[in-house]
PDB file of C-alpha atoms and ligand atoms in Angstrom:
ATOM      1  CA  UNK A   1      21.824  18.268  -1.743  1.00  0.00           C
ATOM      2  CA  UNK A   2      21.306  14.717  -1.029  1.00  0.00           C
ATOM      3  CA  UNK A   3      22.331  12.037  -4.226  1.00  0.00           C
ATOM      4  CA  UNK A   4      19.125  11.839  -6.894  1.00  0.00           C
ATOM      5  CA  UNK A   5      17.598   8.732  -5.904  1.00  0.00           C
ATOM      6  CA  UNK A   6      17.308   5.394  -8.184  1.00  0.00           C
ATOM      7  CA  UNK A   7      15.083   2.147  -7.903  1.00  0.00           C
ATOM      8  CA  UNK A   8      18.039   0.422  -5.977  1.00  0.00           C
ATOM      9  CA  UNK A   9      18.550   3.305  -3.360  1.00  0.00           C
ATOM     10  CA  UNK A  10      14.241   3.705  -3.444  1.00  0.00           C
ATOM     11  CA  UNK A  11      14.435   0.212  -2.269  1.00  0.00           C
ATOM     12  CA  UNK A  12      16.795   0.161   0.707  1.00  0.00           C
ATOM     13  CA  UNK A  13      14.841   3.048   2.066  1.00  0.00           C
ATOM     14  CA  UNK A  14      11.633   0.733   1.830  1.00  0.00           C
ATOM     15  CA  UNK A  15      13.901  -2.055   3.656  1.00  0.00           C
ATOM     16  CA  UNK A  16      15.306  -0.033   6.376  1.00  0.00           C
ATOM     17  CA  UNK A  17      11.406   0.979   7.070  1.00  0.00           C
ATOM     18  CA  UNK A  18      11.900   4.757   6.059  1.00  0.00           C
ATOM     19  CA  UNK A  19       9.155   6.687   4.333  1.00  0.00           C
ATOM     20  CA  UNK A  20       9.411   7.860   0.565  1.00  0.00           C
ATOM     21  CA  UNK A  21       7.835  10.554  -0.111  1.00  0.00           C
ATOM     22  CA  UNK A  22       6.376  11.746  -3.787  1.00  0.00           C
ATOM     23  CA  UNK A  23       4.447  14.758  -5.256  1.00  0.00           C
ATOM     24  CA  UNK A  24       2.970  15.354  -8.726  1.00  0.00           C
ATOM     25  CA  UNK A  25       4.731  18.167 -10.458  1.00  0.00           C
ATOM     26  CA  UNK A  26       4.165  19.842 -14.232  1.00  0.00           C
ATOM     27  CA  UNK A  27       6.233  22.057 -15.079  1.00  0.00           C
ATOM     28  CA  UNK A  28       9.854  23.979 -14.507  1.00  0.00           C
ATOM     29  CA  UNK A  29       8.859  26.621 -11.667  1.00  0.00           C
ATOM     30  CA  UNK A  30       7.260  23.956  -9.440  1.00  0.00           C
ATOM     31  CA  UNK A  31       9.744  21.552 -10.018  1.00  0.00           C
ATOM     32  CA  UNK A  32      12.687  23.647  -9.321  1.00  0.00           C
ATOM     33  CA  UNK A  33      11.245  24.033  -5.506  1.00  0.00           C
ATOM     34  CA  UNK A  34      10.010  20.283  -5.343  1.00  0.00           C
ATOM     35  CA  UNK A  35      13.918  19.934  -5.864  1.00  0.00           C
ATOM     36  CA  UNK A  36      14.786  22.212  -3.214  1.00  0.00           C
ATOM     37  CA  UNK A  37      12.426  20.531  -1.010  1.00  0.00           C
ATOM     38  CA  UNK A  38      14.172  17.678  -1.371  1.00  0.00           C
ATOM     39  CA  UNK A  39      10.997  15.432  -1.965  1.00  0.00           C
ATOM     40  CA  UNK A  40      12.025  11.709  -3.002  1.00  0.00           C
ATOM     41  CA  UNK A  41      10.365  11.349  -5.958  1.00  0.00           C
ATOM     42  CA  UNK A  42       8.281  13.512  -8.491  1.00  0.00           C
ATOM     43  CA  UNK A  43       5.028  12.193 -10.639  1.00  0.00           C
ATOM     44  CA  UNK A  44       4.351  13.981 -13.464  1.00  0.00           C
ATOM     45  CA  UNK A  45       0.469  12.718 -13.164  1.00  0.00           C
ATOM     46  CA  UNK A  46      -1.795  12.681 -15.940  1.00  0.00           C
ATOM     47  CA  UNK A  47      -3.572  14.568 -13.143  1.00  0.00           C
ATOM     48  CA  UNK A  48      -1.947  17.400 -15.277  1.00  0.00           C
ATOM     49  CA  UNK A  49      -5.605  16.808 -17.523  1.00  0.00           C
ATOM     50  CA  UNK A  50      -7.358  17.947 -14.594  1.00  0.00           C
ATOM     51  CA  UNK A  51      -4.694  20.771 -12.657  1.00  0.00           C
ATOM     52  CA  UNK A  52      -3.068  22.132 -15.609  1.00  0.00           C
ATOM     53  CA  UNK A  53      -5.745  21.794 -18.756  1.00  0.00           C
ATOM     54  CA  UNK A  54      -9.207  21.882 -16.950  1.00  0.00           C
ATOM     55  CA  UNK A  55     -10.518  19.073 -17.881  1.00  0.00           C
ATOM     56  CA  UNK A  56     -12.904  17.232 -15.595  1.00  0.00           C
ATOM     57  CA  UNK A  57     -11.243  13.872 -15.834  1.00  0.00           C
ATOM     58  CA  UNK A  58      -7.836  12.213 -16.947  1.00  0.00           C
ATOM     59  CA  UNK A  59      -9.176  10.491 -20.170  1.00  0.00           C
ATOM     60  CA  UNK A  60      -8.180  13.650 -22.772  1.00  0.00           C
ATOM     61  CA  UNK A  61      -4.431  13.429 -21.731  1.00  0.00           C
ATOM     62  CA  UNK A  62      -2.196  12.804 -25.016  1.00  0.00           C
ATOM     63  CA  UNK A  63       1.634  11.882 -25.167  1.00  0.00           C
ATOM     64  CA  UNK A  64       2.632  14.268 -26.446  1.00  0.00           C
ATOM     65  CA  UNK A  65       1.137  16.994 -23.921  1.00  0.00           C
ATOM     66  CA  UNK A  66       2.175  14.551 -21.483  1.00  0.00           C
ATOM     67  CA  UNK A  67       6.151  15.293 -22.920  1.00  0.00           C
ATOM     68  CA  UNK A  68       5.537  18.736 -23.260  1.00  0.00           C
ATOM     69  CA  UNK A  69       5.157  18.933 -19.178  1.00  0.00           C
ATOM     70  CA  UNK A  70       7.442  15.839 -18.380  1.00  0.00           C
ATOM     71  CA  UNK A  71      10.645  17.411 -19.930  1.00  0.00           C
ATOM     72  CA  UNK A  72       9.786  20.814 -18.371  1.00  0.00           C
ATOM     73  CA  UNK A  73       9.950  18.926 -14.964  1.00  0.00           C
ATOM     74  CA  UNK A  74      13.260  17.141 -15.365  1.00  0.00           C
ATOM     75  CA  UNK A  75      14.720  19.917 -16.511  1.00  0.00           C
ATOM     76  CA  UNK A  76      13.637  21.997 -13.251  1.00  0.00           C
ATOM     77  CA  UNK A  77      14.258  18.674 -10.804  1.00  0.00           C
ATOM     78  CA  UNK A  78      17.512  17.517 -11.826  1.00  0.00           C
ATOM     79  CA  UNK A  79      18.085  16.007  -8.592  1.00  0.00           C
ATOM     80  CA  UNK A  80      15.174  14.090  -7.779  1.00  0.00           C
ATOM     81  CA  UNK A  81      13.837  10.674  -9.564  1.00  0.00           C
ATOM     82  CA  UNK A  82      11.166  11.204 -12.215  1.00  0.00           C
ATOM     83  CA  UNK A  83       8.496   8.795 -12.879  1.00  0.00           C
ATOM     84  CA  UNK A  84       5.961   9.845 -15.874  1.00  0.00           C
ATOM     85  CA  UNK A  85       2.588   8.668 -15.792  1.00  0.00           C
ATOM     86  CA  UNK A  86       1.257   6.938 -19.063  1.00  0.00           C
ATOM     87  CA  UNK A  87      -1.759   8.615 -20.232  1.00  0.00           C
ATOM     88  CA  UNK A  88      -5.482   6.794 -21.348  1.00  0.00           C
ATOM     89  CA  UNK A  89      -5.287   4.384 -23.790  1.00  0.00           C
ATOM     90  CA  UNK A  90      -1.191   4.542 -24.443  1.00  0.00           C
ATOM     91  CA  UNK A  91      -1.275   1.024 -23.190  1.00  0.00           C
ATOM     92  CA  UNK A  92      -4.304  -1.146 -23.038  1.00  0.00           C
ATOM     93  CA  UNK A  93      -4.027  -1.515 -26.797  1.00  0.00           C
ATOM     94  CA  UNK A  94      -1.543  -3.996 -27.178  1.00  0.00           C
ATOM     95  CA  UNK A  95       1.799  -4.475 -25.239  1.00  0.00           C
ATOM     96  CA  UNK A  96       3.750  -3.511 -28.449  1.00  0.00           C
ATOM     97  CA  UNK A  97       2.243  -0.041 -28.205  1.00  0.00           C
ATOM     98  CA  UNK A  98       2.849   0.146 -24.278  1.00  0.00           C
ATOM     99  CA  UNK A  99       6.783  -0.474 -24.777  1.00  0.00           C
ATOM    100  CA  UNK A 100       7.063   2.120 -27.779  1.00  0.00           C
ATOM    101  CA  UNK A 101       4.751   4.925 -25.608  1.00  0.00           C
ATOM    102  CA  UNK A 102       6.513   4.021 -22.743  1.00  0.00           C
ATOM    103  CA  UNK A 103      10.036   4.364 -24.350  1.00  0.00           C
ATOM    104  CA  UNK A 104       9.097   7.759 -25.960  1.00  0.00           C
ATOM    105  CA  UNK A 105       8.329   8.823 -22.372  1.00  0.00           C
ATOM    106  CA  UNK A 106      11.927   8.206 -21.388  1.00  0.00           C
ATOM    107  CA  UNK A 107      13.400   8.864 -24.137  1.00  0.00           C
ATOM    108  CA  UNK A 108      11.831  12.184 -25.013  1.00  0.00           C
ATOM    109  CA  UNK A 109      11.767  13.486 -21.235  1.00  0.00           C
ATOM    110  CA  UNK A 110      14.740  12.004 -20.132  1.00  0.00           C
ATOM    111  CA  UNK A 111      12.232  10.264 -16.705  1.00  0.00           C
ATOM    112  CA  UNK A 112      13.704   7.546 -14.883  1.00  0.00           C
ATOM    113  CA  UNK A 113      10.383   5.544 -15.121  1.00  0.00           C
ATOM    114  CA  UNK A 114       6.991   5.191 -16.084  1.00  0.00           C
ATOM    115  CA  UNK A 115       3.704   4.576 -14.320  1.00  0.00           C
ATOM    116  CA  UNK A 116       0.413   2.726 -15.676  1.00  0.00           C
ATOM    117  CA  UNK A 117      -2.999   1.909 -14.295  1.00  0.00           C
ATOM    118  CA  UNK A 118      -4.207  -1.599 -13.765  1.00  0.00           C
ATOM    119  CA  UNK A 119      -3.480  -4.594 -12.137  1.00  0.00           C
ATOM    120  CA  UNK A 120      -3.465  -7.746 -13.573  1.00  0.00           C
ATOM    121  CA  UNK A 121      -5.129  -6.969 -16.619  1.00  0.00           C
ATOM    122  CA  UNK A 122      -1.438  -4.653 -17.902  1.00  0.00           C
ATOM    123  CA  UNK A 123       0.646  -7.640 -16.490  1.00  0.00           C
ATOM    124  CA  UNK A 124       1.946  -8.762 -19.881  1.00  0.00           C
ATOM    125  CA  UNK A 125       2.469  -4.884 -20.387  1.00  0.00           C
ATOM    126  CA  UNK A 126       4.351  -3.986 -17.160  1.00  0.00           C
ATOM    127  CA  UNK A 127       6.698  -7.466 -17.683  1.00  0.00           C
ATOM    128  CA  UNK A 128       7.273  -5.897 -21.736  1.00  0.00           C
ATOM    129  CA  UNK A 129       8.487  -2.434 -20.327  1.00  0.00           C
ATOM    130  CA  UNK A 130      10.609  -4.039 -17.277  1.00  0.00           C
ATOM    131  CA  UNK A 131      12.194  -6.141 -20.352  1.00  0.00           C
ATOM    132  CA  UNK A 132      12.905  -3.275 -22.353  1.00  0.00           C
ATOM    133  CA  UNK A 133      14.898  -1.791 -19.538  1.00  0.00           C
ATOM    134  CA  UNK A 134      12.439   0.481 -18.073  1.00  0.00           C
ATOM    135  CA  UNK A 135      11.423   0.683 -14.475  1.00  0.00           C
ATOM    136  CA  UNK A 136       7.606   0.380 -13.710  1.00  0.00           C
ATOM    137  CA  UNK A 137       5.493   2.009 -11.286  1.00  0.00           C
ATOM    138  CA  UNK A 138       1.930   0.117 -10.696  1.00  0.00           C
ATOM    139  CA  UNK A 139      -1.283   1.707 -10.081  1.00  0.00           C
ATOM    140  CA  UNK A 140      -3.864  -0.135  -8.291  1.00  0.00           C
ATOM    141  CA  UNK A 141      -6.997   0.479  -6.474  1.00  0.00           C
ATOM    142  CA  UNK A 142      -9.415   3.428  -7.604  1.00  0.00           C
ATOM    143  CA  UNK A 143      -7.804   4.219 -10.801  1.00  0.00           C
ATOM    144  CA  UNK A 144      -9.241   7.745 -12.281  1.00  0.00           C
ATOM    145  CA  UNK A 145      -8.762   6.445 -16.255  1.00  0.00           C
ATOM    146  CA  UNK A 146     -11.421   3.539 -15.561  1.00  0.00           C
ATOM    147  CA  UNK A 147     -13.241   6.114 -13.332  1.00  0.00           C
ATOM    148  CA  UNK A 148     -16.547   5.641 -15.803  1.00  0.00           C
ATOM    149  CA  UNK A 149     -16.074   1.933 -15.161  1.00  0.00           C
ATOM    150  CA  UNK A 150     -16.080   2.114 -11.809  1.00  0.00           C
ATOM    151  CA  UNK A 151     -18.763   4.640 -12.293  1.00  0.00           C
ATOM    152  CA  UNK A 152     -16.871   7.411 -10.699  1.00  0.00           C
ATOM    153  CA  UNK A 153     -14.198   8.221  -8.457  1.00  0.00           C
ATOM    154  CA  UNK A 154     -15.080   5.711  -5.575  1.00  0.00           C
ATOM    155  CA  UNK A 155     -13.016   3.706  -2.717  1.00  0.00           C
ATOM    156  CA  UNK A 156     -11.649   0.217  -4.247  1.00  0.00           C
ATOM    157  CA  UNK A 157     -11.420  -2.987  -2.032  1.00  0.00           C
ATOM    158  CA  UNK A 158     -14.038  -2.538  -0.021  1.00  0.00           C
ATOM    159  CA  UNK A 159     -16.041  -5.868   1.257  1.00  0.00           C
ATOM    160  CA  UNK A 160     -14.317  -9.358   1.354  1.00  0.00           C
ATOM    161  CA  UNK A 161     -14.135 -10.304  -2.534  1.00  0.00           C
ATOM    162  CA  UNK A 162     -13.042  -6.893  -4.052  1.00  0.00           C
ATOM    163  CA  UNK A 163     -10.172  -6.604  -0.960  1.00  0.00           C
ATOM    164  CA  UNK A 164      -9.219 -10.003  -2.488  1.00  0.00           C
ATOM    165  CA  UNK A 165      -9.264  -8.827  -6.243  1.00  0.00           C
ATOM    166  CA  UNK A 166      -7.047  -5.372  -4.485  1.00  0.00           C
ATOM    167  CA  UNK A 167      -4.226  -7.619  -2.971  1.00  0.00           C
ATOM    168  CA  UNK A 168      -4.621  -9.814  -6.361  1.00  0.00           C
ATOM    169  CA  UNK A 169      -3.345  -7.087  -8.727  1.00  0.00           C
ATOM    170  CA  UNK A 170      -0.906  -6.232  -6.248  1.00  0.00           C
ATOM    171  CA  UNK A 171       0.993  -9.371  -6.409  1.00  0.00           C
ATOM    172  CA  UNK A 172       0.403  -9.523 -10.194  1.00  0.00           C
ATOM    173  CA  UNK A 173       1.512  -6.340 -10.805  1.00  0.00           C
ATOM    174  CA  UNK A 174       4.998  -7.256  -8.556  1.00  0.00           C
ATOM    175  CA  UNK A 175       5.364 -10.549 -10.498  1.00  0.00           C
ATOM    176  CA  UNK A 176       5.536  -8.919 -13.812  1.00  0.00           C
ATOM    177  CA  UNK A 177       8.215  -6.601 -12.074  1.00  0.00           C
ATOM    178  CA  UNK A 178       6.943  -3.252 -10.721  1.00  0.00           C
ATOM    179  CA  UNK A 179       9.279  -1.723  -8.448  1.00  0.00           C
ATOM    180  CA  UNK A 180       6.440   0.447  -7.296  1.00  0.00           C
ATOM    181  CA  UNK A 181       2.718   0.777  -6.831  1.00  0.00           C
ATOM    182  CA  UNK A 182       0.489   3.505  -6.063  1.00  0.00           C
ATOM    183  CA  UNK A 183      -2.661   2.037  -3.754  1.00  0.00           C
ATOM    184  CA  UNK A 184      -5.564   5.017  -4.758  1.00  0.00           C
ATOM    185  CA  UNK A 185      -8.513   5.215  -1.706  1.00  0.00           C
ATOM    186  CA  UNK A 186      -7.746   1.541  -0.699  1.00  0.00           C
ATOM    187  CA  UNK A 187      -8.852   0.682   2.999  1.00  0.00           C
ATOM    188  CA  UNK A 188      -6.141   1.680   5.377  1.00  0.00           C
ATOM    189  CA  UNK A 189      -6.112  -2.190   6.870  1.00  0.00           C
ATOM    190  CA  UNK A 190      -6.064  -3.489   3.239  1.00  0.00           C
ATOM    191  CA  UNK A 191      -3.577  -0.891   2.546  1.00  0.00           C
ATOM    192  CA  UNK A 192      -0.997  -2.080   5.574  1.00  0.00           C
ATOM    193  CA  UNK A 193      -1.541  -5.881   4.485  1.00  0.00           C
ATOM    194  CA  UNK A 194      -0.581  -5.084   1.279  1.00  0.00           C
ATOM    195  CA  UNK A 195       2.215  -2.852   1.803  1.00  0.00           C
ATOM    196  CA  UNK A 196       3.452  -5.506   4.207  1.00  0.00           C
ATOM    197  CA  UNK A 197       2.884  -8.677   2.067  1.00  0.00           C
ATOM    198  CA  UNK A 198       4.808  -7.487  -1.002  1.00  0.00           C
ATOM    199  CA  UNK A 199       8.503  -6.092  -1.858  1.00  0.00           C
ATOM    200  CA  UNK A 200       8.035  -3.733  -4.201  1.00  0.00           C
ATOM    201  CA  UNK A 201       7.196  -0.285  -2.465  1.00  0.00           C
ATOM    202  CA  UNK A 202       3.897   0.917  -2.135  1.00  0.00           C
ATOM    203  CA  UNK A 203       3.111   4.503  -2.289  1.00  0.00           C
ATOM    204  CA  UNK A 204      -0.457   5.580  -0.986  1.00  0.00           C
ATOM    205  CA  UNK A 205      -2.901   7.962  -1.777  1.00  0.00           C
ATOM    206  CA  UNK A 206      -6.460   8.205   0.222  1.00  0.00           C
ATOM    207  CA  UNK A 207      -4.869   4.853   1.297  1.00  0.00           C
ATOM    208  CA  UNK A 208      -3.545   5.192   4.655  1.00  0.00           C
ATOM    209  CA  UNK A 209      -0.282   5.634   6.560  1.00  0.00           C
ATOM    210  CA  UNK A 210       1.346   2.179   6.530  1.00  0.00           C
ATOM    211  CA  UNK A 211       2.234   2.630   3.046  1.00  0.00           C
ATOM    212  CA  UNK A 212       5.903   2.787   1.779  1.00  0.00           C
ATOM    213  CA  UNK A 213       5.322   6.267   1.299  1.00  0.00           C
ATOM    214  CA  UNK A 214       2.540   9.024  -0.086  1.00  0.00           C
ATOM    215  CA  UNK A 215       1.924  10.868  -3.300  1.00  0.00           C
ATOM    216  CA  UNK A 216      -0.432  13.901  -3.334  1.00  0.00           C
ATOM    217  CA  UNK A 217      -1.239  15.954  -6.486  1.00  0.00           C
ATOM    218  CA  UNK A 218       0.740  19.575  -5.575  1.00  0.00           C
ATOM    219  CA  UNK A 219      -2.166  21.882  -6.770  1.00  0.00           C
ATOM    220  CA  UNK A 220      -4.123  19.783  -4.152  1.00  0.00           C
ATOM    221  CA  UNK A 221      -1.552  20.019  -0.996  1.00  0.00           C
ATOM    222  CA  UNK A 222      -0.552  24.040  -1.836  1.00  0.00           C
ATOM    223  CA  UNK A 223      -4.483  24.871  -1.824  1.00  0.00           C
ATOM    224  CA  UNK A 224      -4.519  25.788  -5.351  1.00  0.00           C
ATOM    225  CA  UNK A 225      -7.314  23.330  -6.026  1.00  0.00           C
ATOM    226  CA  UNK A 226     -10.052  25.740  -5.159  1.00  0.00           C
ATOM    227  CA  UNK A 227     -13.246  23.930  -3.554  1.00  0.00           C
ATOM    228  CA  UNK A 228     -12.590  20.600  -4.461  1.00  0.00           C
ATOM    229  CA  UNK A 229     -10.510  18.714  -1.553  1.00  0.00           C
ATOM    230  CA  UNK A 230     -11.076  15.028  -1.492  1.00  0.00           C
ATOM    231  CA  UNK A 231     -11.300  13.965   2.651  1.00  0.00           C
ATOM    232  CA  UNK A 232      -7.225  12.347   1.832  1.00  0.00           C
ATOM    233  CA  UNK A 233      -6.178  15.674   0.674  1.00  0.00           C
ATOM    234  CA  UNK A 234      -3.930  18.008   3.924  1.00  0.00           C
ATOM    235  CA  UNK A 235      -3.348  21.540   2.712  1.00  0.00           C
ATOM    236  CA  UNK A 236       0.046  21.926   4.114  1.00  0.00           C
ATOM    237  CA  UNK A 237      -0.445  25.959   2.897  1.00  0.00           C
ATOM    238  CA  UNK A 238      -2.486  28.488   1.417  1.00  0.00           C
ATOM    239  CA  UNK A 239      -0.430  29.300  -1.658  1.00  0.00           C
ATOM    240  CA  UNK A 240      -3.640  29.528  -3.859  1.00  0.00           C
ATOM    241  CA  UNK A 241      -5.175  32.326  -1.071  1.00  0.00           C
ATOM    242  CA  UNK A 242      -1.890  33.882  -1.225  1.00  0.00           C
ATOM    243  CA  UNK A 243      -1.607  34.201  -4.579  1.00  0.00           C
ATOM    244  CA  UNK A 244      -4.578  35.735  -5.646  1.00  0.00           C
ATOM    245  CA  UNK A 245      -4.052  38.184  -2.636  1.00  0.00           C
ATOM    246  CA  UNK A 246      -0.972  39.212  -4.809  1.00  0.00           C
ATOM    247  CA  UNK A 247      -2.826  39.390  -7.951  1.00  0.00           C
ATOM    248  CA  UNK A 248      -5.207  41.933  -6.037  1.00  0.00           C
ATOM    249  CA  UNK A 249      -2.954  43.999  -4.327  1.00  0.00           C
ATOM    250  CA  UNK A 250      -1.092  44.569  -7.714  1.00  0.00           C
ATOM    251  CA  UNK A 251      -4.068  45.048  -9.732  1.00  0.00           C
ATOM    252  CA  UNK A 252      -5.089  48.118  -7.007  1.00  0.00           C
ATOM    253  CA  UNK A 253      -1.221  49.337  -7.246  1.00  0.00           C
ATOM    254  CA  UNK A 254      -1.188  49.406 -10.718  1.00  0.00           C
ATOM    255  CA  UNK A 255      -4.365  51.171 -10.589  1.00  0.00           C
ATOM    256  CA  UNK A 256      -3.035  54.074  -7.644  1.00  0.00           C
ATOM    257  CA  UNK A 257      -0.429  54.584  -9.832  1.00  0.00           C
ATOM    258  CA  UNK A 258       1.952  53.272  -6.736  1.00  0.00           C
ATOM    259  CA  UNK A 259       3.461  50.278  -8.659  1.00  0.00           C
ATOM    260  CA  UNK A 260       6.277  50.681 -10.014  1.00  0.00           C
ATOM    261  CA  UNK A 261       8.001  53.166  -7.396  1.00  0.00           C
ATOM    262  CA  UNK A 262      11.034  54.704  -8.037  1.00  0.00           C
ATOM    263  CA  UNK A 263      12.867  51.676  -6.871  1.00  0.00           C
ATOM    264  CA  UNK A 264      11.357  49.720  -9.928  1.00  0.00           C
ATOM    265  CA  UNK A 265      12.565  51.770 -12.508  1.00  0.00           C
ATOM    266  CA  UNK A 266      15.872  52.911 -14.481  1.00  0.00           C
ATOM    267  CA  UNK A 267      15.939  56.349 -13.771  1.00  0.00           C
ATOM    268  CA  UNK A 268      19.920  56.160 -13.836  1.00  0.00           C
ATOM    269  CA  UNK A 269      19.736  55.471 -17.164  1.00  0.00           C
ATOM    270  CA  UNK A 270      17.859  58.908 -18.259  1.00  0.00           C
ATOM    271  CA  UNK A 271      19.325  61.449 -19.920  1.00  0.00           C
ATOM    272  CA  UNK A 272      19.369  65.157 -18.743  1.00  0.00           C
ATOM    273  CA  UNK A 273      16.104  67.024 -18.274  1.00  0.00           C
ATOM    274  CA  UNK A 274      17.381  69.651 -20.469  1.00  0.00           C
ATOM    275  CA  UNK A 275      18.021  67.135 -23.218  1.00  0.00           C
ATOM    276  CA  UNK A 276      14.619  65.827 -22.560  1.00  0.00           C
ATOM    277  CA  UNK A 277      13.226  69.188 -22.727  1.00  0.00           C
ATOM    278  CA  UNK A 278      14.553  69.429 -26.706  1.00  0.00           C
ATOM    279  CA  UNK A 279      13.053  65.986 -27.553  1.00  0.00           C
ATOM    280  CA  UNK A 280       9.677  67.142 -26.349  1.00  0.00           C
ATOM    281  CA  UNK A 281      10.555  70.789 -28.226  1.00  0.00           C
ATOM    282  CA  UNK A 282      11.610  68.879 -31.329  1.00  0.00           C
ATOM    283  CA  UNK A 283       8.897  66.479 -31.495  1.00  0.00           C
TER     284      UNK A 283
HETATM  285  O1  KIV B 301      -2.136  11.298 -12.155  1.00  0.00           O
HETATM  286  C1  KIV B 301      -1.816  11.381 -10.954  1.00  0.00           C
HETATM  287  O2  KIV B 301      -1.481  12.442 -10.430  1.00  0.00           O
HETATM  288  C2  KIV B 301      -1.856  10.159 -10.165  1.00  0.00           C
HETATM  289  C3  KIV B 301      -1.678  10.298  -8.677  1.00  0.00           C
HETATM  290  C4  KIV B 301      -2.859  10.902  -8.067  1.00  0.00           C
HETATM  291  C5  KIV B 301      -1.300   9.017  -8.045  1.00  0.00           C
HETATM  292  O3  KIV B 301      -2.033   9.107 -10.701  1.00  0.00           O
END
């Protein structure tokens, strides 16, 4: 098992030009075979809102749900690096409330970082968190908790002056000290220029290839996500299609009366027929 990554060792991979690559992840069971997978880096998305709770957007997402699932994932991925997304309006309050949410996160999960939405406009709150020791991850571009700004869930940058504002909150978002930034359905050109312009890494979703690296919500890349499949989104397997296989051929066993077999049971453990013979006479 490879050494658990940090921002320093993220960093040198984004220098020598090799690809980071990151998943979402909610809980123990998935994270224990993100670990095995040896993935670079885990998210523990707000995404949960949507994947885990049902919801149709981000927006419900508390802390403390969002602790709940983060701990659940370190404790399952104790090799890989952590980041823990910071959920609708922990932040945009004030930048006093965006270094106490931010430092529950880390505290309470035991993350190595935290990521917010925004660009420019969280500046003052990504420099805060840096300050207070804590790495930051950016998240630029079509971001889902200002999805009823945007009015929905559309491509960002697109057309001279909003390419402009794109690669704007990039570099503000790296001047207040993000090691990281997420570029969400940016323009694959836009996408390269950034990713090329600035040091921090990038990390792309819907956003291209010449990114730093990739981030795809699991649920989404396992096809667990049902119908909905965004044109980014690769299912790289079936597991959803395979699971509910499962869940049908037990349901029919269970119903034949041919699950459990023999095999499945402790029929070492029984006492003589005889004896069980006098229980059923007794009783
Ligand atoms: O919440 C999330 O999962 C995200 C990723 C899609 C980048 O923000």
């Amino acid at each position: 098992m490879p050494k658990k990554n940090t921002i320093n060792t993220l960093l040198e991979m984004k220098a020598r030009g090799e690809k980071i690559s990151q998943l979402t992840c909610y809980d123990f069971s998935m994270a224990r075979l993100v670990d095995a997978a040896d993935v670079n880096t885990i998210l523990v998305g707000d995404s949960l809102g949507m994947t885990m709770q049902g919801y149709s957007d981000t927006l419900p997402v508390t802390m403390d749900e969002m602790i709940v699932y983060g701990r659940s994932v370190v404790r399952g991925a104790p090799n890989v690096f952590v980041i823990m997304d910071m959920p609708f309006m922990s932040y945009q309050v004030s930048v006093e409330q965006a270094v106490t949410n931010a430092g529950r996160l880390i505290k309470e999960t035991g993350a190595n970082a935290v990521k917010l939405e925004g660009g420019a406009a969280v500046k003052e709150q990504i420099k805060a968190i840096v300050d207070s020791g804590i790495p930051v991850c950016a998240h630029i571009g079509m971001t889902p908790q200002s999805a009823n700004k945007f009015g929905g869930f559309k491509v960002q940058g697109k057309g001279e002056e909003n390419a402009r504002q794109v690669l704007e909150d990039a570099l503000a978002v790296q001047e207040a000290g993000a090691f990281m930034c997420v570029l969400e359905c940016v323009p694959p050109k836009l996408a390269a220029l950034i990713s090329s312009k600035v040091e921090m890494i990038t990390i792309g979703i819907g956003a291209g290839a010449a990114c730093d690296g990739q981030v795809l919500v699991n649920q989404d890349m396992i096809g667990m996500s049902g119908s909905f499949k965004p044109k980014f989104v690769k299912h790289f397997a079936e597991i959803g299609e395979a699971m509910t296989q499962a869940y049908r051929d037990y349901d029919a066993e269970v119903k034949a009366g041919t699950f459990p077999a023999p095999e499945h049971t402790y029929a070492k453990s029984d006492c003589s027929d005889e004896f069980l013979e006098q229980l059923r006479a007794e009783y």
